[in-house]
Tab-separated table of N, CA, C and O in Angstrom:
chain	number	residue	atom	x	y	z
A	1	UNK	N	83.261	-66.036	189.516
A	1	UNK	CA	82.180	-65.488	188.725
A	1	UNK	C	82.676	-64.773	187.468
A	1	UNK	O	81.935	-64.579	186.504
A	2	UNK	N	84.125	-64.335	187.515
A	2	UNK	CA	84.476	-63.617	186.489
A	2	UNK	C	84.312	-64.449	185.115
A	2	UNK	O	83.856	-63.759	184.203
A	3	UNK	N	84.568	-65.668	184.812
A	3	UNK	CA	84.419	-66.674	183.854
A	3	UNK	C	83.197	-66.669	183.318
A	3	UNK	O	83.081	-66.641	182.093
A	4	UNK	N	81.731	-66.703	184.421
A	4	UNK	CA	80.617	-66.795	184.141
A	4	UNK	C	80.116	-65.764	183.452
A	4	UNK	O	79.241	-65.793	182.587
A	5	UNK	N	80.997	-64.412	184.078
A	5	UNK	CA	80.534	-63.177	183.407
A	5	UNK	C	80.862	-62.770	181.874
A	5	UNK	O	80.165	-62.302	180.974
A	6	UNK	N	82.290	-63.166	181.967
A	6	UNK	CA	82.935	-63.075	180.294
A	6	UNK	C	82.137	-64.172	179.005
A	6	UNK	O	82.148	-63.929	177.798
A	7	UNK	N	81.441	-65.471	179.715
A	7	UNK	CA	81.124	-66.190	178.939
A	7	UNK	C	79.640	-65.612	178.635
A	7	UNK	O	79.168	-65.950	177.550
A	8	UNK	N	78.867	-64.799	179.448
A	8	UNK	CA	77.562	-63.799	179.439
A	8	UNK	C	77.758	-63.039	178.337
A	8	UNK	O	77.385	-63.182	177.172
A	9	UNK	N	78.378	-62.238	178.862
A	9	UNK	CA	78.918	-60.945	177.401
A	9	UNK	C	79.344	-61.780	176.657
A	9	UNK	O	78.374	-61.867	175.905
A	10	UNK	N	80.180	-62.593	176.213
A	10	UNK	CA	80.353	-63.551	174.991
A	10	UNK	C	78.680	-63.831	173.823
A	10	UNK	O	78.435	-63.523	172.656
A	11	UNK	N	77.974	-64.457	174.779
A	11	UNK	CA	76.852	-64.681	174.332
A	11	UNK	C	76.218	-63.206	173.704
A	11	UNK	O	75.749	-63.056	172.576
A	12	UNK	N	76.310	-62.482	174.453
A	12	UNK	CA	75.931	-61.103	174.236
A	12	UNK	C	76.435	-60.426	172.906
A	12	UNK	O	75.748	-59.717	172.171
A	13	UNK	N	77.477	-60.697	172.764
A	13	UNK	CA	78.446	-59.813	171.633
A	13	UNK	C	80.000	-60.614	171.955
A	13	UNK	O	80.571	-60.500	173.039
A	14	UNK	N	80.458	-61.303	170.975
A	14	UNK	CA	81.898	-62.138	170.858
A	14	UNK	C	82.375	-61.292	170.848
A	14	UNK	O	83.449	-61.369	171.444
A	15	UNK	N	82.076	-59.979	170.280
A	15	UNK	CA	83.520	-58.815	170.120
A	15	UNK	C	83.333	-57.823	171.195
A	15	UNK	O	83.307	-56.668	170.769
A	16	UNK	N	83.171	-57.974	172.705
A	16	UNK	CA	83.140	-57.542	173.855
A	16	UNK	C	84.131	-58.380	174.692
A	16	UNK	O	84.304	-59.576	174.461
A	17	UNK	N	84.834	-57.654	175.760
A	17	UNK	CA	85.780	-58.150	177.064
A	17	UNK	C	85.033	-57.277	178.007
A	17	UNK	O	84.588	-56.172	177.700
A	18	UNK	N	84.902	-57.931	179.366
A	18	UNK	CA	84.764	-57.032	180.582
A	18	UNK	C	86.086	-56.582	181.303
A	18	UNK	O	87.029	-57.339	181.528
A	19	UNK	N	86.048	-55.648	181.537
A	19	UNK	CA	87.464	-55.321	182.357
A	19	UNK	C	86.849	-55.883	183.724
A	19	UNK	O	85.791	-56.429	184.039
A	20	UNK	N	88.193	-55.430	184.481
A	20	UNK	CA	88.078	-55.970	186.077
A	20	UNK	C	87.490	-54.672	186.688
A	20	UNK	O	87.318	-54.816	187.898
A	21	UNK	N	87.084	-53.297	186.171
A	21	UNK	CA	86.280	-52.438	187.161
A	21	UNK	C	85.229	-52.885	186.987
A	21	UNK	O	84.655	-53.221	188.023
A	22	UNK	N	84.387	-53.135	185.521
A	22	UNK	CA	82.986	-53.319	185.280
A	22	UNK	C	82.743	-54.859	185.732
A	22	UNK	O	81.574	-55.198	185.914
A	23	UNK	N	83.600	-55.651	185.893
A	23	UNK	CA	82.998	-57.086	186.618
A	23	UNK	C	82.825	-57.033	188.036
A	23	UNK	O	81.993	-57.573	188.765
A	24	UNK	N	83.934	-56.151	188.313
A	24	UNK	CA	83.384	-55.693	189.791
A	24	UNK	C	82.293	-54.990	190.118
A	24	UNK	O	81.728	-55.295	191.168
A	25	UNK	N	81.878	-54.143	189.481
A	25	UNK	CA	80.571	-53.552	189.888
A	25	UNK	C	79.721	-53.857	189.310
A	25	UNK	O	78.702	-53.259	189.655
A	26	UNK	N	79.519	-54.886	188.145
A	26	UNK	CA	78.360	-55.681	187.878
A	26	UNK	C	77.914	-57.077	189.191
A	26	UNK	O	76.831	-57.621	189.406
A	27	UNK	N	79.298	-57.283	189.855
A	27	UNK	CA	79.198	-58.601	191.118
A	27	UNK	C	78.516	-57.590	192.270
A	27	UNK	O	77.531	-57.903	192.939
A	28	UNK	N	79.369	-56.079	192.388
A	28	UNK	CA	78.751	-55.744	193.072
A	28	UNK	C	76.910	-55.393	193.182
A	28	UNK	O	76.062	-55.631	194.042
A	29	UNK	N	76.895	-54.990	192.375
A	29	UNK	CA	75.577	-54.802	191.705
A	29	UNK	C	74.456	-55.795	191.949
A	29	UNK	O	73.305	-55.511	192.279
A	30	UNK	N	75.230	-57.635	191.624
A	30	UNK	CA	74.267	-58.429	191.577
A	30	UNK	C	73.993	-58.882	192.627
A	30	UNK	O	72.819	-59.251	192.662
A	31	UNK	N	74.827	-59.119	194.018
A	31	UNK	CA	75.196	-59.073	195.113
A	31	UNK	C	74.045	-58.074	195.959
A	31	UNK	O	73.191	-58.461	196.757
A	32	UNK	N	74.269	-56.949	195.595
A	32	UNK	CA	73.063	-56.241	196.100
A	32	UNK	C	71.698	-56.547	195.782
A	32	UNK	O	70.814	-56.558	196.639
A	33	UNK	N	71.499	-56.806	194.518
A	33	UNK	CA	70.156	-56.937	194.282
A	33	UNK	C	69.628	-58.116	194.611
A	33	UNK	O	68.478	-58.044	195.044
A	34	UNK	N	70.083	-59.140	194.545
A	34	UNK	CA	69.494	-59.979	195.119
A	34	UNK	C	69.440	-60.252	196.819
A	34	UNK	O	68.809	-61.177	197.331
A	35	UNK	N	70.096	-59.426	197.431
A	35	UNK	CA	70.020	-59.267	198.801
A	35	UNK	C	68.889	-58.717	199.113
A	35	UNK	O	68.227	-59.026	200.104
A	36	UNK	N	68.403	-57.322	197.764
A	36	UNK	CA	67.606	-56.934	198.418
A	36	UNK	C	66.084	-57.387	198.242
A	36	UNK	O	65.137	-56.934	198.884
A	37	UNK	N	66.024	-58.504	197.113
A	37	UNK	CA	64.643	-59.483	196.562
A	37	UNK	C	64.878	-60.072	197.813
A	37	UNK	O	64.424	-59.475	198.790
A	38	UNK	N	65.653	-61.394	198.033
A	38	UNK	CA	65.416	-62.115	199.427
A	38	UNK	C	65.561	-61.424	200.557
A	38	UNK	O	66.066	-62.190	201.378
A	39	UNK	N	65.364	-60.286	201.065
A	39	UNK	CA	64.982	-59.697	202.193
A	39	UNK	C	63.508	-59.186	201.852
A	39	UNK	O	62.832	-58.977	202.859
A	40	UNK	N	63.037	-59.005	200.940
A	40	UNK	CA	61.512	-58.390	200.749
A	40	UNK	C	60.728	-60.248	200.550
A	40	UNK	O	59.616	-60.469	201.030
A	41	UNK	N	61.242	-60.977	200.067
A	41	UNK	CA	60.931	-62.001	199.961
A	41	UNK	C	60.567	-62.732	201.516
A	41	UNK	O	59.515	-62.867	202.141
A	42	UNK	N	61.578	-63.007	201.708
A	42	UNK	CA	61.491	-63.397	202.925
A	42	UNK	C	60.241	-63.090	204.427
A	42	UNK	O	59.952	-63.832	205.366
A	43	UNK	N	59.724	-61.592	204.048
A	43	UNK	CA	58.859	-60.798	204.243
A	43	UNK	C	57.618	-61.106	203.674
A	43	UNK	O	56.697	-60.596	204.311
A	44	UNK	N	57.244	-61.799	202.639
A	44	UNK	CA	56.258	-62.544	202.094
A	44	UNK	C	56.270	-64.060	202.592
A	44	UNK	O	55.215	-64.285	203.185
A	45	UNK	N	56.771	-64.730	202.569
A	45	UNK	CA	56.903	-65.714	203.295
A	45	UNK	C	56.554	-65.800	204.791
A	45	UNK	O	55.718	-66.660	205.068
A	46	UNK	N	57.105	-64.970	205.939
A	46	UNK	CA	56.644	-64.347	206.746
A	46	UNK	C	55.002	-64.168	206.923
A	46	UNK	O	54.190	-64.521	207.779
A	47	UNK	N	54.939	-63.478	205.740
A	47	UNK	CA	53.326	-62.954	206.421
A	47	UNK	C	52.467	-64.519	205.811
A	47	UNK	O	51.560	-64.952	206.522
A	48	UNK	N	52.715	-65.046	204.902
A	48	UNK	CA	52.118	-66.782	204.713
A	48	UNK	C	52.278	-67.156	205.987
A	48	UNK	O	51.345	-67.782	206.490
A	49	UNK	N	53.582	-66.845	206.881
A	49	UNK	CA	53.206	-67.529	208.373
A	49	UNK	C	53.893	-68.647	207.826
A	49	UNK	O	53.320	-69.719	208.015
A	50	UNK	N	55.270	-68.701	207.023
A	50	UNK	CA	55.583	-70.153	206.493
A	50	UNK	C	57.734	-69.540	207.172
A	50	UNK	O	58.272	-68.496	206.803
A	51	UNK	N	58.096	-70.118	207.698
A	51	UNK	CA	59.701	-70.318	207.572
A	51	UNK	C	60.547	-70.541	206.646
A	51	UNK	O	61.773	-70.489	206.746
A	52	UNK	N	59.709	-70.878	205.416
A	52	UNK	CA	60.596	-71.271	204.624
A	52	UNK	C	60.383	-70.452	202.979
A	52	UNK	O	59.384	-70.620	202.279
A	53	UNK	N	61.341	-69.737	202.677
A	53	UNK	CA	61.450	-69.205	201.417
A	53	UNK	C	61.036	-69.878	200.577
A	53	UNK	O	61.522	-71.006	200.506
A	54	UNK	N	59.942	-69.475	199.558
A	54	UNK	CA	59.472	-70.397	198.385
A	54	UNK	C	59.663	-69.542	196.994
A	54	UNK	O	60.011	-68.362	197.027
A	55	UNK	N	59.432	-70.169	195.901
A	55	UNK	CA	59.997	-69.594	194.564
A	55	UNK	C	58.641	-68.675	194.704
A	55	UNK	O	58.955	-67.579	194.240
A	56	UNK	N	57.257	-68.638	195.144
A	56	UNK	CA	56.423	-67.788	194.872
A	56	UNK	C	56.550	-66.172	195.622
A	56	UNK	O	55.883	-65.159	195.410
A	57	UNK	N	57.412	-66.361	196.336
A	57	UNK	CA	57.542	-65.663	197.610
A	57	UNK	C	58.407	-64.837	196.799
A	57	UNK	O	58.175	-63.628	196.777
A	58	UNK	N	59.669	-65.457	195.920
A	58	UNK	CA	60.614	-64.682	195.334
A	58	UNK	C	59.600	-64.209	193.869
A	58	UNK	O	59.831	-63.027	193.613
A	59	UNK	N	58.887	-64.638	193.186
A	59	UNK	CA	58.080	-64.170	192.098
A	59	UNK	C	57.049	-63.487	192.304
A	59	UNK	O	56.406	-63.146	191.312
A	60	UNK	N	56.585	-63.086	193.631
A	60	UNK	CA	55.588	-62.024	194.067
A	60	UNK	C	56.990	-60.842	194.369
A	60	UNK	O	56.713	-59.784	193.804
A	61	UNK	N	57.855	-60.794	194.822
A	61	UNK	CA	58.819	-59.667	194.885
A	61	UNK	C	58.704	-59.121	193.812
A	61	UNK	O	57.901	-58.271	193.427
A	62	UNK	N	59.737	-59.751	193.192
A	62	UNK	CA	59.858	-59.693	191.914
A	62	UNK	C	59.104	-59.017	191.165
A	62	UNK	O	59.662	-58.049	190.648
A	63	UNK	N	57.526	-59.239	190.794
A	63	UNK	CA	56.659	-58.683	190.316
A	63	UNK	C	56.479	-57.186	190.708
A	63	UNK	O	56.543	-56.161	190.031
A	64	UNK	N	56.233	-57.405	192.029
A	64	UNK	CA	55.287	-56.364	192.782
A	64	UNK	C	56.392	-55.001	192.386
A	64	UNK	O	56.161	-53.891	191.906
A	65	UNK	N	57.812	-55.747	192.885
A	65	UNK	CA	58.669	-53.848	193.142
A	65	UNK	C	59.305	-54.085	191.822
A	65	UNK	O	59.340	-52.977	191.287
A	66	UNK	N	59.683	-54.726	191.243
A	66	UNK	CA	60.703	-54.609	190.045
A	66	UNK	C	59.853	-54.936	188.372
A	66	UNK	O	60.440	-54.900	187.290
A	67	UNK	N	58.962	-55.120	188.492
A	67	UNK	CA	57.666	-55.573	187.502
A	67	UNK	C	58.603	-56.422	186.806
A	67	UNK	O	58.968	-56.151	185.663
A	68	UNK	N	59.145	-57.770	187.643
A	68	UNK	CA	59.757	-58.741	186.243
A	68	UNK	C	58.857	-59.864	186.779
A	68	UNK	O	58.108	-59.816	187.755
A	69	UNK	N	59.064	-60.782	186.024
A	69	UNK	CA	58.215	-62.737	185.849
A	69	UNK	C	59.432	-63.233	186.039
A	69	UNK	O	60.456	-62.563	185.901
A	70	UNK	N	59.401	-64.501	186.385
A	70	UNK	CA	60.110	-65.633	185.907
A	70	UNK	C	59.502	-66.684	185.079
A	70	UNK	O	58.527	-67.372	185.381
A	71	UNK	N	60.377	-66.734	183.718
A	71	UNK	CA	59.454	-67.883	183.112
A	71	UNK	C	59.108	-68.860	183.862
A	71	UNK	O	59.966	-69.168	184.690
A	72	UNK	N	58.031	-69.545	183.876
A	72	UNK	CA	58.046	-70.737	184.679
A	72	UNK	C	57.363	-71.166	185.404
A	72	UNK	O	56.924	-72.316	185.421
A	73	UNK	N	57.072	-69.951	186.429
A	73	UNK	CA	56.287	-69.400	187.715
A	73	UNK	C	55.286	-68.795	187.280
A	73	UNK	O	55.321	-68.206	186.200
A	74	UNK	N	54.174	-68.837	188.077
A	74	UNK	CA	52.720	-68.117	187.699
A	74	UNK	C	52.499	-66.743	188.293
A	74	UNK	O	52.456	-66.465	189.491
A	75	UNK	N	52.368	-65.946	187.280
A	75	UNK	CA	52.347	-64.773	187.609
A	75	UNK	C	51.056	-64.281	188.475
A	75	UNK	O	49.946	-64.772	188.267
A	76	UNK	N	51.238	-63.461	189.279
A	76	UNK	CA	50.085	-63.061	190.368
A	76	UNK	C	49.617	-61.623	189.634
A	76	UNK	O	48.650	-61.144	190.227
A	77	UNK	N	49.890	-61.128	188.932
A	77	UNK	CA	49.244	-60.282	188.305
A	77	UNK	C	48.355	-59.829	187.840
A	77	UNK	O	47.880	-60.829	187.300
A	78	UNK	N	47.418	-58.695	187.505
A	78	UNK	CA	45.974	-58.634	186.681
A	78	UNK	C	46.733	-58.285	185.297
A	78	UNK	O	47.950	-58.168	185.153
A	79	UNK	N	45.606	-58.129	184.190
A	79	UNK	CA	45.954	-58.225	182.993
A	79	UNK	C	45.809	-56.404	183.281
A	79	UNK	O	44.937	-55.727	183.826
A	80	UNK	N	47.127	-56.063	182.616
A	80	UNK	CA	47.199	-54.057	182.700
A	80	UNK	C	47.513	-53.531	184.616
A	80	UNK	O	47.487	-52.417	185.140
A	81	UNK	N	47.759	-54.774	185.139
A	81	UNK	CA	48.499	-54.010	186.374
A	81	UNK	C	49.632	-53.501	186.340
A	81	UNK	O	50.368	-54.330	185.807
A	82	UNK	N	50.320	-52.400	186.668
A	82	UNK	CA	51.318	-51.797	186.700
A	82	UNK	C	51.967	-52.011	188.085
A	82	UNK	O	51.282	-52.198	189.090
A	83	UNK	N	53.573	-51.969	188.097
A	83	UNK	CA	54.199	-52.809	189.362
A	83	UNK	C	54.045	-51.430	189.862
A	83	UNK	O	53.764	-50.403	189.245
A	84	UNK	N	54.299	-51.639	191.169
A	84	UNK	CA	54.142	-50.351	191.851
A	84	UNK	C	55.821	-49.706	192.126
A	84	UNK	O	56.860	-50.360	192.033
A	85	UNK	N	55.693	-48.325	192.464
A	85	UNK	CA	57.632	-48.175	193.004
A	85	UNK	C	57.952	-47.906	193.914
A	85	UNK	O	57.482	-46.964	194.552
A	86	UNK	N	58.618	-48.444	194.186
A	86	UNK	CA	59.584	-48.135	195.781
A	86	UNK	C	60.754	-47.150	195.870
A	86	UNK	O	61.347	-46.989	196.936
C-alpha cells in the first residue's frame, strides 16, 4: 500500500513524501475505518433480513454516521437532513 499511498500524495502535491510513521498511521487509520463502516453495514443488511453485504447497505452507513455519498449510489437522504453523531 505504501506505493499507492506515495502515488495519492503525489496527486495531491508532487512536492510532498510520506515518511514511514505517517503511512503507518494513515494504513492504520484506514484499516480501522473501514472495519468500522462494514461492521455497522453489515448491521443494515441484517435488519433487510439479507446475508449478503450490498453497496446500499455500505452508502446508508456511510451517510447516516459519517454524512459522506458515494458518487454513483443513490443517496437516502432528505434535502437539509443532517447526519446524525455517534
Amino acid at each position: 500500500y505504501g506505493k499507492r499511498l506515495d502515488a495519492l500524495l503525489k496527486d495531491v502535491d508532487e512536492s510532498f513524501a510520506l515518511d514511514a510513521e505517517a503511512q503507518e498511521l494513515v494504513l492504520r487509520m484506514t484499516d480501522e475505518f473501514v472495519s468500522r463502516v462494514t461492521r455497522r453495514a453489515v448491521e443494515y443488511a441484517k435488519h433487510r433480513k439479507s446475508a449478503t453485504l450490498e453497496a446500499v447497505d455500505l452508502q446508508l452507513c456511510l451517510e447516516r454516521h459519517w454524512g459522506m455519498t458515494v458518487p454513483g449510489l443513490p443517496t437516502s437522504r432528505r434535502p437539509g437532513a443532517q447526519p446524525r453523531a455517534y
